[in-house]
mmCIF file of C-alpha atoms and ligand atoms in Angstrom:
data_model
loop_
_atom_site.group_PDB
_atom_site.id
_atom_site.type_symbol
_atom_site.label_atom_id
_atom_site.label_comp_id
_atom_site.label_asym_id
_atom_site.label_seq_id
_atom_site.Cartn_x
_atom_site.Cartn_y
_atom_site.Cartn_z
ATOM 1 C CA MET Z 1 -15.829 -30.649 -5.850
ATOM 2 C CA HIS Z 2 -13.187 -28.562 -7.592
ATOM 3 C CA THR Z 3 -12.863 -25.121 -5.526
ATOM 4 C CA HIS Z 4 -11.473 -22.387 -6.669
ATOM 5 C CA PRO Z 5 -8.601 -20.019 -4.572
ATOM 6 C CA VAL Z 6 -10.255 -16.507 -3.726
ATOM 7 C CA PRO Z 7 -9.876 -14.167 -6.097
ATOM 8 C CA VAL Z 8 -7.208 -11.719 -5.400
ATOM 9 C CA ILE Z 9 -6.219 -8.427 -7.376
ATOM 10 C CA THR Z 10 -3.355 -6.452 -5.856
ATOM 11 C CA ILE Z 11 -1.882 -3.152 -7.134
ATOM 12 C CA ASP Z 12 2.133 -2.053 -6.739
ATOM 13 C CA GLY Z 13 3.219 0.696 -7.252
ATOM 14 C CA PRO Z 14 5.367 3.850 -6.083
ATOM 15 C CA THR Z 15 4.629 6.452 -3.683
ATOM 16 C CA ALA Z 16 1.169 8.916 -4.327
ATOM 17 C CA SER Z 17 0.741 6.944 -7.589
ATOM 18 C CA GLY Z 18 -2.832 6.807 -7.025
ATOM 19 C CA LYS Z 19 -2.765 3.244 -6.155
ATOM 20 C CA GLY Z 20 -4.800 3.778 -2.859
ATOM 21 C CA THR Z 21 -8.054 5.121 -4.113
ATOM 22 C CA VAL Z 22 -7.824 2.902 -7.318
ATOM 23 C CA ALA Z 23 -8.053 0.176 -5.594
ATOM 24 C CA HIS Z 24 -10.378 0.758 -2.308
ATOM 25 C CA ILE Z 25 -13.466 1.747 -5.562
ATOM 26 C CA VAL Z 26 -11.821 -1.505 -7.821
ATOM 27 C CA ALA Z 27 -12.929 -3.152 -4.692
ATOM 28 C CA ASP Z 28 -16.259 -1.751 -3.816
ATOM 29 C CA LEU Z 29 -17.312 -2.238 -7.285
ATOM 30 C CA LEU Z 30 -16.620 -5.715 -6.857
ATOM 31 C CA GLY Z 31 -17.724 -6.231 -3.586
ATOM 32 C CA PHE Z 32 -14.545 -7.129 -2.361
ATOM 33 C CA HIS Z 33 -12.462 -6.956 0.556
ATOM 34 C CA TYR Z 34 -9.248 -4.148 0.415
ATOM 35 C CA LEU Z 35 -5.901 -4.780 2.288
ATOM 36 C CA ASP Z 36 -3.906 -0.558 2.057
ATOM 37 C CA SER Z 37 -0.376 -2.665 2.884
ATOM 38 C CA GLY Z 38 1.127 0.805 3.634
ATOM 39 C CA ALA Z 39 -0.739 1.272 6.187
ATOM 40 C CA LEU Z 40 0.509 -1.726 8.149
ATOM 41 C CA TYR Z 41 3.791 0.262 7.453
ATOM 42 C CA ARG Z 42 2.406 3.243 8.509
ATOM 43 C CA LEU Z 43 1.174 1.920 11.838
ATOM 44 C CA THR Z 44 4.081 -0.183 13.020
ATOM 45 C CA ALA Z 45 6.235 3.255 12.180
ATOM 46 C CA LEU Z 46 3.992 5.636 14.284
ATOM 47 C CA SER Z 47 3.725 2.757 17.191
ATOM 48 C CA ALA Z 48 7.712 3.041 17.177
ATOM 49 C CA LEU Z 49 7.767 7.226 16.685
ATOM 50 C CA ARG Z 50 5.330 7.220 20.091
ATOM 51 C CA LYS Z 51 7.163 4.974 21.954
ATOM 52 C CA ASP Z 52 10.391 6.268 20.811
ATOM 53 C CA THR Z 53 11.414 3.373 19.388
ATOM 54 C CA PRO Z 54 14.951 3.879 17.588
ATOM 55 C CA LEU Z 55 13.969 2.866 13.726
ATOM 56 C CA THR Z 56 16.966 1.166 13.591
ATOM 57 C CA ASP Z 57 16.833 -1.540 16.280
ATOM 58 C CA GLU Z 58 14.756 -4.119 14.304
ATOM 59 C CA HIS Z 59 14.550 -6.696 16.790
ATOM 60 C CA ALA Z 60 11.861 -4.079 19.013
ATOM 61 C CA LEU Z 61 9.905 -2.835 15.527
ATOM 62 C CA ALA Z 62 9.477 -6.440 14.499
ATOM 63 C CA LYS Z 63 7.863 -7.301 18.074
ATOM 64 C CA LEU Z 64 5.908 -3.987 17.468
ATOM 65 C CA ALA Z 65 4.857 -5.305 13.798
ATOM 66 C CA GLU Z 66 3.528 -8.590 15.403
ATOM 67 C CA HIS Z 67 1.334 -7.498 17.861
ATOM 68 C CA LEU Z 68 -0.232 -4.741 16.454
ATOM 69 C CA PRO Z 69 -3.619 -4.080 17.875
ATOM 70 C CA CYS Z 70 -4.773 -2.481 14.877
ATOM 71 C CA HIS Z 71 -7.776 -3.285 13.139
ATOM 72 C CA PHE Z 72 -9.861 -2.152 10.126
ATOM 73 C CA THR Z 73 -13.529 -0.822 10.467
ATOM 74 C CA GLY Z 74 -15.890 1.015 8.204
ATOM 75 C CA GLY Z 75 -12.615 1.933 5.825
ATOM 76 C CA GLU Z 76 -11.333 3.355 9.006
ATOM 77 C CA ILE Z 77 -8.210 2.452 11.232
ATOM 78 C CA PHE Z 78 -7.794 1.501 14.626
ATOM 79 C CA LEU Z 79 -4.359 1.352 16.484
ATOM 80 C CA ALA Z 80 -5.827 -0.110 20.118
ATOM 81 C CA ASN Z 81 -9.374 1.938 20.829
ATOM 82 C CA GLU Z 82 -7.798 4.895 19.078
ATOM 83 C CA ASN Z 83 -8.947 6.567 15.019
ATOM 84 C CA VAL Z 84 -5.515 6.961 13.626
ATOM 85 C CA SER Z 85 -6.987 7.095 10.365
ATOM 86 C CA ASP Z 86 -4.803 10.765 10.391
ATOM 87 C CA ALA Z 87 -2.217 10.134 12.295
ATOM 88 C CA ILE Z 88 -0.862 8.137 9.895
ATOM 89 C CA ARG Z 89 -0.441 9.798 7.016
ATOM 90 C CA ALA Z 90 1.279 12.061 8.261
ATOM 91 C CA GLU Z 91 4.562 12.400 5.800
ATOM 92 C CA ALA Z 92 6.972 12.033 9.476
ATOM 93 C CA VAL Z 93 5.509 9.370 9.600
ATOM 94 C CA GLY Z 94 5.354 7.636 6.119
ATOM 95 C CA ASN Z 95 9.234 8.373 5.724
ATOM 96 C CA ALA Z 96 9.522 6.480 9.034
ATOM 97 C CA ALA Z 97 7.217 3.827 7.586
ATOM 98 C CA SER Z 98 9.643 3.801 4.611
ATOM 99 C CA LYS Z 99 12.675 3.744 6.431
ATOM 100 C CA ILE Z 100 11.284 0.391 8.755
ATOM 101 C CA ALA Z 101 9.970 -1.174 5.828
ATOM 102 C CA THR Z 102 13.728 -1.845 4.875
ATOM 103 C CA LEU Z 103 13.774 -4.412 7.174
ATOM 104 C CA PRO Z 104 13.273 -8.391 6.708
ATOM 105 C CA MET Z 105 12.533 -8.586 9.963
ATOM 106 C CA VAL Z 106 9.517 -6.498 9.821
ATOM 107 C CA ARG Z 107 8.541 -7.374 7.064
ATOM 108 C CA HIS Z 108 8.303 -10.790 7.525
ATOM 109 C CA ALA Z 109 6.286 -9.894 10.948
ATOM 110 C CA LEU Z 110 3.668 -8.606 9.097
ATOM 111 C CA LEU Z 111 3.164 -11.631 6.442
ATOM 112 C CA GLY Z 112 0.734 -13.558 8.563
ATOM 113 C CA LEU Z 113 -1.621 -10.922 8.788
ATOM 114 C CA GLN Z 114 -1.437 -9.548 5.248
ATOM 115 C CA LEU Z 115 -2.522 -13.022 4.236
ATOM 116 C CA SER Z 116 -5.367 -13.238 6.418
ATOM 117 C CA PHE Z 117 -7.083 -10.080 4.659
ATOM 118 C CA ARG Z 118 -7.325 -12.931 1.402
ATOM 119 C CA ARG Z 119 -11.166 -13.764 2.428
ATOM 120 C CA ALA Z 120 -13.642 -14.682 0.188
ATOM 121 C CA PRO Z 121 -15.379 -13.016 -2.394
ATOM 122 C CA GLY Z 122 -12.378 -12.052 -3.300
ATOM 123 C CA LEU Z 123 -9.534 -9.240 -2.231
ATOM 124 C CA VAL Z 124 -7.718 -6.116 -4.317
ATOM 125 C CA ALA Z 125 -4.124 -5.574 -2.073
ATOM 126 C CA ASP Z 126 -2.456 -2.346 -2.519
ATOM 127 C CA GLY Z 127 1.031 -1.864 -1.706
ATOM 128 C CA ARG Z 128 5.157 -2.556 -3.185
ATOM 129 C CA ASP Z 129 5.100 -6.088 -2.952
ATOM 130 C CA MET Z 130 1.725 -7.619 -3.151
ATOM 131 C CA GLY Z 131 2.193 -9.412 -6.577
ATOM 132 C CA SER Z 132 5.312 -9.733 -6.730
ATOM 133 C CA VAL Z 133 6.278 -11.354 -2.532
ATOM 134 C CA ILE Z 134 2.710 -11.703 -0.630
ATOM 135 C CA PHE Z 135 0.118 -12.808 -3.259
ATOM 136 C CA PRO Z 136 1.939 -14.335 -6.309
ATOM 137 C CA THR Z 137 -0.781 -16.134 -7.380
ATOM 138 C CA ALA Z 138 -3.322 -13.326 -7.646
ATOM 139 C CA THR Z 139 -5.986 -13.241 -11.160
ATOM 140 C CA LEU Z 140 -4.650 -9.884 -11.820
ATOM 141 C CA LYS Z 141 -1.579 -7.869 -10.703
ATOM 142 C CA ILE Z 142 -0.996 -4.331 -11.703
ATOM 143 C CA PHE Z 143 1.877 -1.867 -11.776
ATOM 144 C CA LEU Z 144 0.605 1.449 -10.628
ATOM 145 C CA LEU Z 145 2.666 4.359 -12.107
ATOM 146 C CA ALA Z 146 2.574 8.475 -12.020
ATOM 147 C CA SER Z 147 5.290 11.137 -13.044
ATOM 148 C CA PRO Z 148 6.996 12.049 -10.010
ATOM 149 C CA GLU Z 149 5.853 15.651 -10.600
ATOM 150 C CA ALA Z 150 1.951 14.484 -11.100
ATOM 151 C CA ARG Z 151 2.415 11.972 -7.914
ATOM 152 C CA ALA Z 152 3.870 15.774 -5.749
ATOM 153 C CA GLN Z 153 0.819 17.237 -7.001
ATOM 154 C CA ARG Z 154 -1.701 14.713 -5.711
ATOM 155 C CA ARG Z 155 0.078 14.416 -2.465
ATOM 156 C CA TYR Z 156 -0.130 17.276 -2.079
ATOM 157 C CA LYS Z 157 -3.945 17.813 -1.865
ATOM 158 C CA GLN Z 158 -4.438 14.499 -0.337
ATOM 159 C CA LEU Z 159 -2.068 16.900 2.771
ATOM 160 C CA ILE Z 160 -3.533 19.578 2.282
ATOM 161 C CA GLU Z 161 -7.433 18.131 2.282
ATOM 162 C CA LYS Z 162 -6.376 16.687 5.586
ATOM 163 C CA GLY Z 163 -5.163 19.555 7.134
ATOM 164 C CA PHE Z 164 -1.533 18.882 6.827
ATOM 165 C CA SER Z 165 0.685 21.793 5.996
ATOM 166 C CA ALA Z 166 2.584 21.295 2.655
ATOM 167 C CA ASN Z 167 5.725 22.806 0.405
ATOM 168 C CA MET Z 168 5.775 21.003 -2.970
ATOM 169 C CA GLU Z 169 9.426 21.294 -2.816
ATOM 170 C CA ASP Z 170 10.095 19.259 -0.132
ATOM 171 C CA LEU Z 171 7.419 17.022 -1.250
ATOM 172 C CA CYS Z 172 8.894 16.658 -4.555
ATOM 173 C CA LYS Z 173 12.600 15.904 -2.248
ATOM 174 C CA ASP Z 174 10.735 13.388 -0.234
ATOM 175 C CA LEU Z 175 9.051 11.509 -2.946
ATOM 176 C CA LEU Z 176 12.357 10.603 -4.515
ATOM 177 C CA GLU Z 177 13.800 9.751 -1.831
ATOM 178 C CA ARG Z 178 11.099 7.216 -0.940
ATOM 179 C CA ASP Z 179 11.060 6.551 -4.426
ATOM 180 C CA ALA Z 180 15.173 5.577 -4.505
ATOM 181 C CA ARG Z 181 14.814 3.660 -0.933
ATOM 182 C CA ASP Z 182 11.533 1.254 -1.775
ATOM 183 C CA ALA Z 183 13.021 0.396 -5.659
ATOM 184 C CA ASN Z 184 17.155 -0.243 -3.801
ATOM 185 C CA ARG Z 185 16.233 -2.075 -1.083
ATOM 186 C CA ALA Z 186 17.445 -5.782 -0.640
ATOM 187 C CA ILE Z 187 14.449 -6.932 0.360
ATOM 188 C CA ALA Z 188 11.094 -7.042 -1.856
ATOM 189 C CA PRO Z 189 12.198 -4.126 -3.338
ATOM 190 C CA LEU Z 190 9.640 -1.930 -5.443
ATOM 191 C CA LYS Z 191 9.299 -3.096 -8.725
ATOM 192 C CA PRO Z 192 6.820 -5.137 -11.479
ATOM 193 C CA ALA Z 193 5.478 -8.273 -10.964
ATOM 194 C CA GLN Z 194 6.221 -10.756 -13.571
ATOM 195 C CA GLY Z 195 2.858 -10.497 -15.100
ATOM 196 C CA ALA Z 196 1.947 -7.296 -14.130
ATOM 197 C CA TYR Z 197 0.022 -4.714 -16.746
ATOM 198 C CA VAL Z 198 1.948 -1.502 -15.543
ATOM 199 C CA LEU Z 199 -0.426 1.290 -16.079
ATOM 200 C CA ASP Z 200 0.862 4.936 -16.632
ATOM 201 C CA THR Z 201 -2.080 7.215 -14.780
ATOM 202 C CA SER Z 202 0.292 10.843 -15.074
ATOM 203 C CA HIS Z 203 -1.959 12.216 -17.440
ATOM 204 C CA MET Z 204 -5.243 10.178 -16.595
ATOM 205 C CA GLY Z 205 -8.117 10.562 -14.459
ATOM 206 C CA ILE Z 206 -9.311 8.316 -11.107
ATOM 207 C CA ASP Z 207 -12.136 6.910 -13.127
ATOM 208 C CA GLU Z 208 -10.118 5.636 -16.622
ATOM 209 C CA ALA Z 209 -7.824 3.933 -14.229
ATOM 210 C CA VAL Z 210 -10.299 2.318 -12.685
ATOM 211 C CA ALA Z 211 -12.132 1.426 -16.194
ATOM 212 C CA GLN Z 212 -8.992 0.156 -17.089
ATOM 213 C CA VAL Z 213 -8.305 -2.283 -14.012
ATOM 214 C CA MET Z 214 -11.708 -3.364 -14.051
ATOM 215 C CA ALA Z 215 -11.863 -4.462 -17.404
ATOM 216 C CA TRP Z 216 -8.456 -6.071 -17.095
ATOM 217 C CA TYR Z 217 -9.896 -8.272 -13.980
ATOM 218 C CA ALA Z 218 -12.899 -9.230 -16.708
ATOM 219 C CA ALA Z 219 -10.773 -10.603 -18.891
ATOM 220 C CA ALA Z 220 -8.309 -12.188 -16.148
ATOM 221 C CA LYS Z 221 -11.356 -13.719 -14.999
ATOM 222 C CA LYS Z 222 -12.589 -15.891 -18.003
ATOM 223 C CA VAL Z 223 -8.895 -16.885 -18.569
ATOM 224 C CA VAL Z 224 -9.105 -18.922 -14.828
ATOM 225 C CA GLN Z 225 -12.288 -19.756 -15.125
HETATM 226 O O1 CDP V 301 0.867 6.297 0.749
HETATM 227 P P1 CDP V 301 2.644 5.878 -0.189
HETATM 228 O O2 CDP V 301 2.409 5.340 -1.370
HETATM 229 O O3 CDP V 301 3.941 7.042 0.343
HETATM 230 O O4 CDP V 301 2.220 5.144 1.173
HETATM 231 P P2 CDP V 301 2.119 3.770 1.770
HETATM 232 O O5 CDP V 301 1.588 2.771 0.722
HETATM 233 O O6 CDP V 301 0.790 3.787 2.863
HETATM 234 O O7 CDP V 301 3.108 3.230 2.137
HETATM 235 C C1 CDP V 301 4.405 3.623 3.283
HETATM 236 C C2 CDP V 301 5.408 3.169 3.110
HETATM 237 O O8 CDP V 301 5.090 1.810 3.531
HETATM 238 C C3 CDP V 301 6.554 2.967 1.810
HETATM 239 O O9 CDP V 301 6.905 4.521 1.511
HETATM 240 C C4 CDP V 301 6.863 1.858 1.989
HETATM 241 O O10 CDP V 301 8.478 1.742 1.625
HETATM 242 C C5 CDP V 301 6.193 0.489 2.608
HETATM 243 N N1 CDP V 301 5.188 -0.027 1.742
HETATM 244 C C6 CDP V 301 6.479 -1.001 1.818
HETATM 245 O O11 CDP V 301 7.094 -1.886 1.889
HETATM 246 N N2 CDP V 301 5.359 -2.343 1.483
HETATM 247 C C7 CDP V 301 4.154 -1.968 0.887
HETATM 248 N N3 CDP V 301 3.907 -3.372 0.727
HETATM 249 C C8 CDP V 301 3.296 -0.763 0.937
HETATM 250 C C9 CDP V 301 3.820 0.350 1.509
#
């Protein structure tokens, strides 16, 4: 009997490009599992900050990543028994995540956990290297872009809604720093995977972006069948 591999849609892109929102909705529409890979870097960063582990201690950080006591239930993210869904969204945690994400041993330690999300009936995975490194055989690969201004606006709105304070000028600066760090790192740098469709959402609402991804997936599925 010929068995098809579990389908995967990868959605990569820079910080605050709207990947998470689009990926979530697409996963719901298709009844697929969802992997927020950035959350794993954020969880590792949060653990490190709480344990005062230096963000340069690659061995210790990799150990934390390898044994993350995390679970994902009903859209909420838990570290041990604590719901940290909001705590991991703090800018300080995002910045620390972006720093530790440059460390090869940390990336390697999170590999198995990421691959374990590929379960039937399918997976939508969002991050930086989902299509290029983690799921290179994905059915459909998307690279989601938006201008720095549009992304800073979105991040501002998201932070204020979560009750964090935010300042547009600082956000823009952080965002450009994070872009540079993600794009210039030696391992798994942020760039469109081979065969990825690039979608610029600067002037596009969520619904339109979701509709485009769904249309591309319908076409990609036909090619595979
Ligand atoms: O919300 P934002 O897009 O800033 O970040 P995120 O997707 O939650 O990821 C947090 C950090 O983890 C990013 O700044 C990336 O540097 C890193 N990351 C990564 O290196 N590889 C991934 N697959 C996902 C995130």
